[in-house]
Structures are given as C-alpha cells and as structure tokens.
Short mmCIF file of C-alpha atoms in Angstrom, two decimals:
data_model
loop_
_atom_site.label_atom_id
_atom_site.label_comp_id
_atom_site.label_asym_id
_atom_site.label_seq_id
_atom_site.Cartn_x
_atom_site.Cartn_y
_atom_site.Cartn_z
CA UNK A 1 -37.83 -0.17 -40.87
CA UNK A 2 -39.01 0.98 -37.46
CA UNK A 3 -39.88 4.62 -36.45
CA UNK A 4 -37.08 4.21 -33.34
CA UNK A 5 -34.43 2.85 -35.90
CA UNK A 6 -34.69 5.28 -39.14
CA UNK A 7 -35.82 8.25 -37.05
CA UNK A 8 -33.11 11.26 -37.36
CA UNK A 9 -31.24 12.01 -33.78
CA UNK A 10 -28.39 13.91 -32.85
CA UNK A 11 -27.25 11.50 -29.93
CA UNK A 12 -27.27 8.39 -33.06
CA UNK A 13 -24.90 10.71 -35.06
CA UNK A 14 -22.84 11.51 -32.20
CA UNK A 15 -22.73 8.00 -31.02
CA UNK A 16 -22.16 6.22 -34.11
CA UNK A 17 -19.52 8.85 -35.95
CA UNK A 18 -18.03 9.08 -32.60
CA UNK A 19 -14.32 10.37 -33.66
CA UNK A 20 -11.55 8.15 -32.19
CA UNK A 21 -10.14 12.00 -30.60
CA UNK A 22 -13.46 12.18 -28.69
CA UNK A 23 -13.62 8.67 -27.58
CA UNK A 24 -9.82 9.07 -26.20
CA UNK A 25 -11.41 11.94 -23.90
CA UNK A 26 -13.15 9.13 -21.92
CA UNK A 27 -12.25 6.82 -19.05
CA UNK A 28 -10.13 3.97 -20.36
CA UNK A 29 -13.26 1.84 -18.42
CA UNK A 30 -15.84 3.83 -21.01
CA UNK A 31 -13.87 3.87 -24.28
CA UNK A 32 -14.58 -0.33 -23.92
CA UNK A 33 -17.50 -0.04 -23.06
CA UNK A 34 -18.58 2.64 -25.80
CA UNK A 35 -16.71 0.66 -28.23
CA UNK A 36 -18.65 -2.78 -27.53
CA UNK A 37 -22.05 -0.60 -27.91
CA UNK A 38 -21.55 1.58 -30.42
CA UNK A 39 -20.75 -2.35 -32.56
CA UNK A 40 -24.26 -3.33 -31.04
CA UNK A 41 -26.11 -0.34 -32.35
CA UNK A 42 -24.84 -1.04 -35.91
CA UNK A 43 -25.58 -4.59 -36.00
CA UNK A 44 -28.93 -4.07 -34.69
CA UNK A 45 -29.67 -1.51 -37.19
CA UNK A 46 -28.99 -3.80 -40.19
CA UNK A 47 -31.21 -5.98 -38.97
CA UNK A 48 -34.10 -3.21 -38.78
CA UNK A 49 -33.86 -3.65 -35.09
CA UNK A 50 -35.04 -0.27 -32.48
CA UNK A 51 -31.47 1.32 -30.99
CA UNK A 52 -33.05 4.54 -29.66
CA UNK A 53 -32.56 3.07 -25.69
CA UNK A 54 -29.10 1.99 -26.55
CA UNK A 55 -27.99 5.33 -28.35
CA UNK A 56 -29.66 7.19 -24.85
CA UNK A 57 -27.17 4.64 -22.78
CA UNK A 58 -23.99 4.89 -24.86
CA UNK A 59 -24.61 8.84 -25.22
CA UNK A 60 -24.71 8.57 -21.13
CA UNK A 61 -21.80 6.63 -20.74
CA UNK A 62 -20.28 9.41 -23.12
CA UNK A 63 -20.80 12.79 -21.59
CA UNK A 64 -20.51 10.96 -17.75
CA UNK A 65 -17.09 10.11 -18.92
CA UNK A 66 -15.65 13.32 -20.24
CA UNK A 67 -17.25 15.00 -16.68
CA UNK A 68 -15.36 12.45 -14.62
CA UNK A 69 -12.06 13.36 -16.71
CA UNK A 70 -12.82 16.99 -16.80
CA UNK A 71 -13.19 17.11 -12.86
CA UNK A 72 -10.37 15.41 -12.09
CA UNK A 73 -8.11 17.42 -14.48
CA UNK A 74 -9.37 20.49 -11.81
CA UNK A 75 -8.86 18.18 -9.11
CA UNK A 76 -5.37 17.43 -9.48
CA UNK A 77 -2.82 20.42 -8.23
CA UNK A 78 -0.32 21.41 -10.97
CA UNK A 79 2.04 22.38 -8.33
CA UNK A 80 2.57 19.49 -6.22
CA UNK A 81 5.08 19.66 -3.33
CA UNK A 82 7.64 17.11 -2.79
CA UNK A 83 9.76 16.86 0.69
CA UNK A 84 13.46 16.61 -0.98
CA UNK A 85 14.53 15.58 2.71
CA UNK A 86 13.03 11.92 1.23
CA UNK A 87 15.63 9.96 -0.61
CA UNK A 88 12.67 8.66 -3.12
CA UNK A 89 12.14 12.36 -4.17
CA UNK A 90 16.26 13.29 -4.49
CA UNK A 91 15.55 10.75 -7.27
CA UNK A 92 12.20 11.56 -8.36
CA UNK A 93 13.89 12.32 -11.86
CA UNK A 94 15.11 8.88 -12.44
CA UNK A 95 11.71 7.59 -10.99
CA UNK A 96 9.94 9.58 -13.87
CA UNK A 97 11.71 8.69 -16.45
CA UNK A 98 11.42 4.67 -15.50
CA UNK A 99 7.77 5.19 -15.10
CA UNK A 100 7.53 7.19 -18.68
CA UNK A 101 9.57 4.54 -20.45
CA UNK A 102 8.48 1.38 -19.04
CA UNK A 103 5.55 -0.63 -18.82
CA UNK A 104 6.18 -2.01 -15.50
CA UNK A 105 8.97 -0.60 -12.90
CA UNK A 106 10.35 -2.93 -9.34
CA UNK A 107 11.29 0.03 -7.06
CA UNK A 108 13.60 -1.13 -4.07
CA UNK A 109 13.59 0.59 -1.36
CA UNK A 110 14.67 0.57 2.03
CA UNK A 111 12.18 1.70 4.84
CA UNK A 112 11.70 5.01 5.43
CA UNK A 113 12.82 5.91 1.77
CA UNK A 114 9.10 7.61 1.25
CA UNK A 115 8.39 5.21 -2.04
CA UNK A 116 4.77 4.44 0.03
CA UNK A 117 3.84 8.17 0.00
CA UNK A 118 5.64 9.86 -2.36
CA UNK A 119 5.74 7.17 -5.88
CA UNK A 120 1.14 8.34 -6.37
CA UNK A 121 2.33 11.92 -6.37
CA UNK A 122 5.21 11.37 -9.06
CA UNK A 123 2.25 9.36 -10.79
CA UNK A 124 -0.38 12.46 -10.47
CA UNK A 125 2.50 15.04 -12.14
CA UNK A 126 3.07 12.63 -14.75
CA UNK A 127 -0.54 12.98 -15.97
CA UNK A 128 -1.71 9.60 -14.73
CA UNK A 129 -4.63 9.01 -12.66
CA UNK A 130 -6.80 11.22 -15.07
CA UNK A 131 -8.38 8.63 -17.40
CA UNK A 132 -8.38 5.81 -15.26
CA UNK A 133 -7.32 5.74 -11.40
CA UNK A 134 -4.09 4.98 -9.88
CA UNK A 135 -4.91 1.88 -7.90
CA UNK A 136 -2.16 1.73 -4.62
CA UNK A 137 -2.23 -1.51 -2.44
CA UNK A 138 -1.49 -2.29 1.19
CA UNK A 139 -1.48 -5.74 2.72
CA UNK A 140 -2.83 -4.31 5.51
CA UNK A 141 -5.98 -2.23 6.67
CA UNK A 142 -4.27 -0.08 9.06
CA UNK A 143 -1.50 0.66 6.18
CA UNK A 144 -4.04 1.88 3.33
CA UNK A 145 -6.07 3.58 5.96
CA UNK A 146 -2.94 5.52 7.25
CA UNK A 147 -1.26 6.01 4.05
CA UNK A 148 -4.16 7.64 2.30
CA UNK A 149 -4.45 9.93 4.74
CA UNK A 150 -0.48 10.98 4.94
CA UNK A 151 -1.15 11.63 0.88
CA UNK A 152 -4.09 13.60 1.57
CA UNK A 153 -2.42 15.87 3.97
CA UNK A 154 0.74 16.44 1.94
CA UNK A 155 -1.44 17.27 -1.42
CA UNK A 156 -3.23 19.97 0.95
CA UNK A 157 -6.83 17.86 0.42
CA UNK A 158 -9.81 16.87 2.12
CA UNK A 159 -9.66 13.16 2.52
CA UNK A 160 -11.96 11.36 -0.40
CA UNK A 161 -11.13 13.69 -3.06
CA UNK A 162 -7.94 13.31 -4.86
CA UNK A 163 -6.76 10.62 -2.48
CA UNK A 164 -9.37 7.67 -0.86
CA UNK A 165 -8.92 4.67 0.55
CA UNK A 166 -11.40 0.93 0.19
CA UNK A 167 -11.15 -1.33 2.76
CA UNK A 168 -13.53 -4.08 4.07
CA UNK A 169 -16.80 -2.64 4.84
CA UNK A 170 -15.12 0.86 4.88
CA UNK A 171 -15.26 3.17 1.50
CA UNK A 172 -13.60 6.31 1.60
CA UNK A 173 -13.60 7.24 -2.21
CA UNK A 174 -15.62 8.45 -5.44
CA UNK A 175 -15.89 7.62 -8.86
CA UNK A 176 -13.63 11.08 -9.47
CA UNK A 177 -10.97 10.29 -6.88
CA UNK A 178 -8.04 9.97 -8.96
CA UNK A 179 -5.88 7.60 -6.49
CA UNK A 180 -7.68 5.37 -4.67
CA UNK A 181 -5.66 3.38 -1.47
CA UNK A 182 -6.66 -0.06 -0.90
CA UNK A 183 -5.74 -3.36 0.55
CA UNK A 184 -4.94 -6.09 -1.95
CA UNK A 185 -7.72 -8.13 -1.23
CA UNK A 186 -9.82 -5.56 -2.25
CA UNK A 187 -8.21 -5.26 -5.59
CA UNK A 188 -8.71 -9.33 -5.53
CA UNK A 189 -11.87 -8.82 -5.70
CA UNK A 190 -12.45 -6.17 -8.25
CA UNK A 191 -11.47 -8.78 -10.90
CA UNK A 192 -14.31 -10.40 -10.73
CA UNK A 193 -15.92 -7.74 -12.29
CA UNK A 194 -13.43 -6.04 -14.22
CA UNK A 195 -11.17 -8.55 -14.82
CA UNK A 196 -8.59 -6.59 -17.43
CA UNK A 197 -8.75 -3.75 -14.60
CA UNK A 198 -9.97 -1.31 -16.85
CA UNK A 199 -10.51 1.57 -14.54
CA UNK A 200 -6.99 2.27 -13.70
CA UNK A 201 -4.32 3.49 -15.75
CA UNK A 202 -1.43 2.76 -12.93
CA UNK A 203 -1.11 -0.09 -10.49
CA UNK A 204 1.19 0.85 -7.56
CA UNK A 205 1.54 -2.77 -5.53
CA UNK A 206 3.10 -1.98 -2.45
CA UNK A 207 5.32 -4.53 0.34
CA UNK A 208 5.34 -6.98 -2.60
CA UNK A 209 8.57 -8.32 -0.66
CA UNK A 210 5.87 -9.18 2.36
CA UNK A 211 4.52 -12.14 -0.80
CA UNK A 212 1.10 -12.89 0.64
CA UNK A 213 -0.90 -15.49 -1.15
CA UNK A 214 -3.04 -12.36 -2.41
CA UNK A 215 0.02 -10.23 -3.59
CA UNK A 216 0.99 -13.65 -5.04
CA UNK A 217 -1.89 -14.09 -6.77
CA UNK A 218 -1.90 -10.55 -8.13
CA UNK A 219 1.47 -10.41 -9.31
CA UNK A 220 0.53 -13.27 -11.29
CA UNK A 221 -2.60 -11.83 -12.50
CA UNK A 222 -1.70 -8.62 -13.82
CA UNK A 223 1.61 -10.29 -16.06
CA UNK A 224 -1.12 -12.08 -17.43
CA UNK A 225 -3.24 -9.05 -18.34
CA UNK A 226 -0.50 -6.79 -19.52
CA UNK A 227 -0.12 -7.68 -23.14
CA UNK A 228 -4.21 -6.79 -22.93
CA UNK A 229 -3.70 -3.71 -21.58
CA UNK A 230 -0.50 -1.67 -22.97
CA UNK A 231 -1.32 1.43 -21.15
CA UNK A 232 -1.23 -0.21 -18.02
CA UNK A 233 1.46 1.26 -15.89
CA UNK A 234 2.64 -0.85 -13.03
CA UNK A 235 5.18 -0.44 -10.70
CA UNK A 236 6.17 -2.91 -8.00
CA UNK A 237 7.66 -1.95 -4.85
CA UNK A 238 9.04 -3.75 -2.64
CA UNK A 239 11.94 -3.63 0.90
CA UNK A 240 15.07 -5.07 -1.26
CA UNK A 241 14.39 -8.29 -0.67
CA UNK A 242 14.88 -10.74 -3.65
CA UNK A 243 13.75 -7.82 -6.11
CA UNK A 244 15.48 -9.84 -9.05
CA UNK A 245 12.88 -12.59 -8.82
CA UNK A 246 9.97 -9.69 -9.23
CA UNK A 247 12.13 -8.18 -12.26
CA UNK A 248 12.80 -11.71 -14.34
CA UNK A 249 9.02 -12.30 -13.20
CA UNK A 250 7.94 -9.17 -15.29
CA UNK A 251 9.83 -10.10 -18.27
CA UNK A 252 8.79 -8.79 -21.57
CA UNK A 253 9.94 -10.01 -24.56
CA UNK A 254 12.55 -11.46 -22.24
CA UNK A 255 13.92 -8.44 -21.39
CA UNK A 256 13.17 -7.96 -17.00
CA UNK A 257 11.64 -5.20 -15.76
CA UNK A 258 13.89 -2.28 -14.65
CA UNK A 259 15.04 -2.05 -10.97
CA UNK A 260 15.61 1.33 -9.03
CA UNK A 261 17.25 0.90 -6.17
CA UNK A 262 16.44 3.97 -3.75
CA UNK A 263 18.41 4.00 0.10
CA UNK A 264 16.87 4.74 3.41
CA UNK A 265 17.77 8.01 5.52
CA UNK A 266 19.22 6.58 8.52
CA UNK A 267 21.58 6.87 11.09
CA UNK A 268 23.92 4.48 12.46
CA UNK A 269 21.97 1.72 14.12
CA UNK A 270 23.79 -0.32 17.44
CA UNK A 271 21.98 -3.47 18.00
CA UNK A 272 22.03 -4.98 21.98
CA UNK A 273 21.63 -8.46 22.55
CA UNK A 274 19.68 -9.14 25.73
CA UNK A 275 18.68 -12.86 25.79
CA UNK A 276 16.77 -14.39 28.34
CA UNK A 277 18.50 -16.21 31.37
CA UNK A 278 18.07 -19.59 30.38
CA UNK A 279 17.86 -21.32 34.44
CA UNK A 280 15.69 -18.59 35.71
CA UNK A 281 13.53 -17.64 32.39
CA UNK A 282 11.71 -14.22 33.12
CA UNK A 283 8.16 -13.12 31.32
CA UNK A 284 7.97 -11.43 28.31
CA UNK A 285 6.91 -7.87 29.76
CA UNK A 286 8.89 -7.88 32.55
CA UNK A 287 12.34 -8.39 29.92
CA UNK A 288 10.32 -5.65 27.93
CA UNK A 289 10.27 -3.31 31.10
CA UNK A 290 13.90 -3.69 31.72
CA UNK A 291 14.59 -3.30 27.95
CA UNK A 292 12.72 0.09 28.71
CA UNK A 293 14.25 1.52 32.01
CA UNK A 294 17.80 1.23 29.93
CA UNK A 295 16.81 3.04 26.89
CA UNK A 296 14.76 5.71 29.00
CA UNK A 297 18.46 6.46 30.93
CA UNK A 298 20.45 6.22 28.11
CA UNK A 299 19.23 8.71 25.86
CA UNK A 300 15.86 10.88 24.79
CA UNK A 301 13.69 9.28 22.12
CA UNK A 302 10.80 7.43 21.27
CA UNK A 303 10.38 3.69 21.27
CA UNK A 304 8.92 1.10 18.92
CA UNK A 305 7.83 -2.48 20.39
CA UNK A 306 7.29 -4.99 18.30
CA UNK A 307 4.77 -7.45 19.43
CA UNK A 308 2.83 -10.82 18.10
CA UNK A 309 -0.56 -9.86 18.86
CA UNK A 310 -3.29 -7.77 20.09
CA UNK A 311 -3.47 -9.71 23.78
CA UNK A 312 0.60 -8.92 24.22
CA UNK A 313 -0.04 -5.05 23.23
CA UNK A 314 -2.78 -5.18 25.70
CA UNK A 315 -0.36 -7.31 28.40
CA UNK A 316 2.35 -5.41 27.72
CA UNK A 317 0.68 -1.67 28.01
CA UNK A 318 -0.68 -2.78 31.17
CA UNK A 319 2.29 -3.37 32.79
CA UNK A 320 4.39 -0.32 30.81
CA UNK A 321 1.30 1.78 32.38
CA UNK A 322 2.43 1.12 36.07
CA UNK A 323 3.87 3.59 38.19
CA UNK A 324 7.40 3.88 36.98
CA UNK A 325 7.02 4.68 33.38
CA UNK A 326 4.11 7.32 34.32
CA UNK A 327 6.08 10.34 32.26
CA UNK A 328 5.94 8.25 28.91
CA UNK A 329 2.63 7.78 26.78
CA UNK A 330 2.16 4.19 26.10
CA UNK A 331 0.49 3.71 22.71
CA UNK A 332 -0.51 0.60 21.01
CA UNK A 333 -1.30 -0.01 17.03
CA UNK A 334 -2.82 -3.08 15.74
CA UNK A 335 -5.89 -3.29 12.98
CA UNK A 336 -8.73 -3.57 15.44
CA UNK A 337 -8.04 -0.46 16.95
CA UNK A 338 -10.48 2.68 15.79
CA UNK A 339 -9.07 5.34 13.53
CA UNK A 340 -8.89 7.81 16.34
CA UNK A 341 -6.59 5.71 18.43
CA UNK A 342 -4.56 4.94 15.44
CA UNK A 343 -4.03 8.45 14.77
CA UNK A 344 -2.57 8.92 17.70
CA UNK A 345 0.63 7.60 16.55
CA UNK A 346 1.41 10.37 14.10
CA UNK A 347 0.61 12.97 15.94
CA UNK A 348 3.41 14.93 18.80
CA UNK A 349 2.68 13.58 22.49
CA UNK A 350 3.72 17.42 24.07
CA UNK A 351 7.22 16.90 25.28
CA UNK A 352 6.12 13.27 26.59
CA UNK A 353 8.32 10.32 25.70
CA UNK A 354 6.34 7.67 23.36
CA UNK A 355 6.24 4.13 23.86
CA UNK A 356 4.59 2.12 20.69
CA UNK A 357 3.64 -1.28 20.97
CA UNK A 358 2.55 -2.66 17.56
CA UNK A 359 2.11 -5.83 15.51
CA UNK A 360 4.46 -6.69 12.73
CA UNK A 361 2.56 -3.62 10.58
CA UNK A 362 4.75 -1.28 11.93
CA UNK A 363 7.98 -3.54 10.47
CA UNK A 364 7.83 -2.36 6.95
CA UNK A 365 3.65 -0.88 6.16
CA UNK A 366 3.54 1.92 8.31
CA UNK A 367 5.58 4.61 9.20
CA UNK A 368 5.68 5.85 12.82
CA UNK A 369 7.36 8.98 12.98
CA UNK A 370 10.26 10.06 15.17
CA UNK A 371 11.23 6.94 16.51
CA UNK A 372 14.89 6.01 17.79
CA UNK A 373 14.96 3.16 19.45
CA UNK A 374 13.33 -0.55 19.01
CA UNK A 375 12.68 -3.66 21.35
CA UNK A 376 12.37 -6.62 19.04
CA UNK A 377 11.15 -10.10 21.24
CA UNK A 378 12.07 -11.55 17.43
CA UNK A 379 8.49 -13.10 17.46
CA UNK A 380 5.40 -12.33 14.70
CA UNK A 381 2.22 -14.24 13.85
CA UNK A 382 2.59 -15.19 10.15
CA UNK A 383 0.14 -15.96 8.01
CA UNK A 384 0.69 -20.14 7.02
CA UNK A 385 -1.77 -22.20 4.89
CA UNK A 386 -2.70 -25.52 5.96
CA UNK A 387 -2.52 -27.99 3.02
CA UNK A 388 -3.94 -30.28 5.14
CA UNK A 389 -7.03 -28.48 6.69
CA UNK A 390 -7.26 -26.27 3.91
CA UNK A 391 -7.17 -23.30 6.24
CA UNK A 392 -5.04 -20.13 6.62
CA UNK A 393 -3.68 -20.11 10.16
CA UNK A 394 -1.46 -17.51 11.78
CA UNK A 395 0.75 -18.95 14.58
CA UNK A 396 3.54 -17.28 16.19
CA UNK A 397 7.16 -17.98 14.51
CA UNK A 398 10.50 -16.70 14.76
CA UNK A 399 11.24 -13.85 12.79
CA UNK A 400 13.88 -14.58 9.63
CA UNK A 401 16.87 -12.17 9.33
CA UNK A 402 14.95 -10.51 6.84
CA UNK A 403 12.10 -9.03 9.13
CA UNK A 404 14.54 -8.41 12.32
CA UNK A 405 16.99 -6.28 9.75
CA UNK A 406 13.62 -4.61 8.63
CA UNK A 407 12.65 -3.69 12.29
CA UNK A 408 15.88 -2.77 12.96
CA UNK A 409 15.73 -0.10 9.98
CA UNK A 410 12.85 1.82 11.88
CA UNK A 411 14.96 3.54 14.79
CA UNK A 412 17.71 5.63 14.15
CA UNK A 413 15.55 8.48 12.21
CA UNK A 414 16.16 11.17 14.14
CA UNK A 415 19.63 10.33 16.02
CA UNK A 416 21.97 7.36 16.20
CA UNK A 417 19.46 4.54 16.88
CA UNK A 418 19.42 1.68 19.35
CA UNK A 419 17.78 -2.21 18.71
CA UNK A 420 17.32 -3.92 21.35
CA UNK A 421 16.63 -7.91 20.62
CA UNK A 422 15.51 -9.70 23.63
CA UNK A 423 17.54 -12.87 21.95
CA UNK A 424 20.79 -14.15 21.54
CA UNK A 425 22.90 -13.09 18.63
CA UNK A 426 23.95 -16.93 18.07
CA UNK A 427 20.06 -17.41 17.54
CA UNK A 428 19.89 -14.47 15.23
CA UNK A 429 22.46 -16.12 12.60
CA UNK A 430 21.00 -19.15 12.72
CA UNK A 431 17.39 -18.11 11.49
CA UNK A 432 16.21 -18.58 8.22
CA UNK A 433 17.83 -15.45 5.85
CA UNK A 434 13.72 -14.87 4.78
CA UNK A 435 10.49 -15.55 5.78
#
C-alpha cells in the first residue's frame, strides 16, 4: 500500500465518515459533488491507489460550502418588509402555503399585482435561497436589470449582495448572492454545464405567458428534470393568459400544478378610439402629438407610449421635444439605452409631467411607476422564426387582444385611467385573441 493511501489524516476521516447531517449543511451543488468523490476515494483505495489530492479537494469543496451557507444565513434579513398596498402580498399567506406544499406553483397575475418583485422575498422568508440560489428570469435585459434593482432597494441592500442580476456580458452577482436575476437565455445556457440545475433550490420563471422559444424550451426542460430533483421548487408566473395549459403542462402523477390567481390594483380604465383618417392618412407622430395635446388638457398624469422600435422612440421624442410640449419630460426606454437613462424612469421628474416612449417591455416586464394614461399605435416587433431561412426575425405585427388588454392594464394606477388606441375599435375585435 502507498505512504499517501494508508497514511493517517484527519481530512480522510472527515471526508470519508462524512455524516449525512454534515453533508446536508452544504450547497445542494456540493452535496453531488462530495457524494461522487467521496465514492472515488473509496474505490481508489481498494485498489491501493494515492487519494491524499482528492481528500485535500473534497475537504475544500466541504468547508467552502458550509461558508457560502453560513454567509448567506447572515445575509438574509429575518425581518423582511412587504408593501400590503400590493395585491400579491394581501395574499402572501396563500402564496406560502402553495410554495410549501407544492413542487411547482402557476401564479396568475394581472400587471401591476407585484408577483415580479415581491414572489423572491416570500421565497427568502420561507428559508429558500440558502442552500442553493433562487434563480428569477426575465425575457428581457432591461427587465432583470430593473427588477433586481427594485428588490435590492426594498430589502434595504447594496446591489450584488442578496439580490444580483446576469445578463449578456454584464455580471452583477457572487457565488453568496442568494437570488440571482437573470434573463432566460442566460439560464439556457447554464445547462450546459449544470444540466439538473443543481445550484438553485427555487426557479421563479417570470412572463411565461410572453412563450418565447427560450421560455419554451425551459418550461420543457425543467418538467423533465423535476423527478431528478425533488427539492426543486418552481413556480411559474405568468399575465392570465392560458395559465391552464402551464398547469396540465406541470402535471405530476396526473394531478396539474396548482393555480393562484392574484388581481391587479387598478382603477377604472376608459379606452378612446382614434383611428386614422383613411383619405387623408396622417404620420405616426403627428397622430401621437394630437393623442398628447388631449390627454395633457384633460387631466394631470403621466403618459406611457408604446412604440415598435428604437428609431420610432427616437422619431417620436424628437418631435414630442418641440416647442409645445416643453413643460413635459420626454423619456424613452428600450434595451440599448445605458442604465443611467433607464433609471430615469423610476425616479420623480419634480412636478414635471412625464412622457414615456417604450418598446413592448414596458407591456407586461417592467413596471413604470405612476402612470395614468396610455397611447397604444397597436403595433410591436415580435420575435418570428423563419422555417425557411432558419433565422429568427422580428418584423412589426399587429398586436393580438391579448397584448392591447395588457397595455391597457398599465394606466389607471394612480386615478381613473385613459387608453388611447390610435385604431379603430372594429379592427380591435377582429385581431387574433393572442399572440
């Protein structure tokens, strides 16, 4: 026998009578991991075989572990705030107890309810995030970007510690941030590696509704991982659209996943119908600007505009920027835009009146704040794959009933609400019910 192999050493004693109590103090990633080795060492050392390097790694792997879990059990607040104002947290009972009991949990719920924000904070007091993270997806950049920092700020913390957000080429997080923020494509790609998703003990999968080829592919994914992983918690959410096809879809043991069903806090919404005059069509921004000058003399209150692109927000704040609109603060939101000019939009203007112009993010991923009325040209790039050319191409469609009821939902906040669709209502029933 070698000297490495029978040599006495407290790490090989601590490594291979590892308790199962101790091993349960790891990351869910580590107990795996320590598992796998700790069935290498033995093997090797029936065959006389030197284990001294792999003791050193698993013993590692061990105490890195229980520091992770340690700090993160100081990290995470024991008193953590909720804003009962939010109809997600009037049920925040009911929530709990779905999450407690149930594997996997489709949460419906109108915008504005505060399931985005509110659903990783319900996770934290449950005790989750602590031995593997809480994984939350966006579809978008500007979303998870946005959204982790809204978390952040209500759990009184520095951005990057108990709430971080990944996105391409942009990595706001640590190993010991407990919920991590992230756009689905970056979860995409983390199977690769990982592919039972072994560092998180809760997947929140935001906008499912919005049914992406990647949120597609993921919902598909993870039913196929579940019966690997039991303590998996996953909860869907998604704008109550079709939410019985995501239940029967997370069947087990043909029994559907539960549905909460969780309203919106809004007032009543008039919708105006201001088509276009067919024999003397006018441009886009110029129906925009008279859309505008009505709202601004009918009532105080900030205004959404919903636009297809980032060369109409430009077009468009050009022409809001003229002369006549010089007491409102015209602010656009798209994904290109820096996080400073982002920002902008959740932050008071001073007394100014606020004009957003934003893509089809603002329709059910973010949240702008304090807005009461909406323009809605009923137009949106959407994402199409081309059998043919085996691209993905975005060209500008109609809107289904789905997505104008959705932007529609995002005035009225604050007071009795006003949409204004630059369409005819005729044209508005006859669109497709979804997208």
């Amino acid at each position: 026998m070698s000297k490495q192999a029978s040599e006495p050493n407290k790490k090989n004693t601590d490594i291979l009578n590892l308790p199962s109590e101790q091993l349960t103090q790891c990351q869910l990633m580590d107990q795996f991991e320590l598992t796998k080795l700790k069935s290498i060492i033995t093997k090797r050392q029936k065959n006389n075989q030197p284990v001294s390097k792999l003791i050193a790694k698993a013993q590692k792997i061990l105490n890195d572990s229980i520091d992770v879990v340690e700090q993160r059990k100081k990290l995470i607040p024991s008193d953590i705030e909720f804003d009962l104002a939010l109809p997600v947290c009037q049920a925040r009972d009911d929530v709990r107890k779905a999450i407690e009991e149930n594997q996997v949990v489709v949460i419906a719920g109108e915008t504005g309810s505060g399931k985005t924000t509110q659903l990783p904070k319900i996770c934290l007091q449950l005790g989750l995030g602590v031995y593997g993270k809480i994984g939350h997806t966006q579809p978008r950049r500007v979303a998870a970007t946005s959204v982790a920092r809204r978390i952040a700020e209500e759990l009184k913390t520095e951005l990057g510690e108990i709430v971080g957000y990944s996105i391409r080429f942009n990595d706001q997080s640590n190993p010991v941030t407990p919920v991590r923020v992230m756009t689905d494509g970056i979860l995409l790609n983390e199977i690769t590696h990982d592919p039972l998703l072994r560092q998180y003990d809760t997947l929140i999968i935001d906008e499912a509704h919005e049914r992406s080829l990647n949120i597609d592919f993921l919902l598909g994914y993870i039913k196929n991982i579940l019966p690997k992983r039991p303590n998996l918690k996953v909860i869907i959410t998604s704008a109550t659209i079709d939410v019985e096809r995501f239940s029967k879809h997370f069947a087990i043991d043909g029994k559907p996943a539960p549905i909460l069903e969780i309203s919106g806090r809004t007032y009543p919404v008039d919708v105006w119908y201001r088509p276009d005059d067919e024999e003397n069509p006018s441009p886009q921004v110029e129906r925009i600007g008279h859309a505008v000058d009505e709202l601004i003399s009918f009532a105080p209150g900030d205004i959404l505009i919903f636009l297809s692109g980032e060369a109409e927000i430009r077009e468009t704040a050009k022409f809001l920027r003229k002369e006549r609109f010089q007491g409102c603060e015209v602010l656009p939101l798209y994904a290109r835009l820096s996080m400073r000019e982002q920002e902008k939009i959740f932050h008071p203007s001073g007394g100014k009146r606020r004009i957003i112009l934003s893509t089809n993010v603002a329709e059910t991923s973010v949240t702008v704040p304090g807005i009461r009325f909406v323009i809605d040209p009923g137009f949106a790039r959407i994402s199409r794959y081309s059998v043919r050319n085996k691209i993905q191409r975005l060209p500008i469609e109609k809107i289904s009933q789905a997505s104008a009821n959705q932007r529609k939902g995002r005035c009225g906040r604050v007071a009795d609400g006003v949409c204004i669709r630059l369409y005819e209502e005729e044209d508005f029933l006859n669109r497709p019910e979804f997208t």
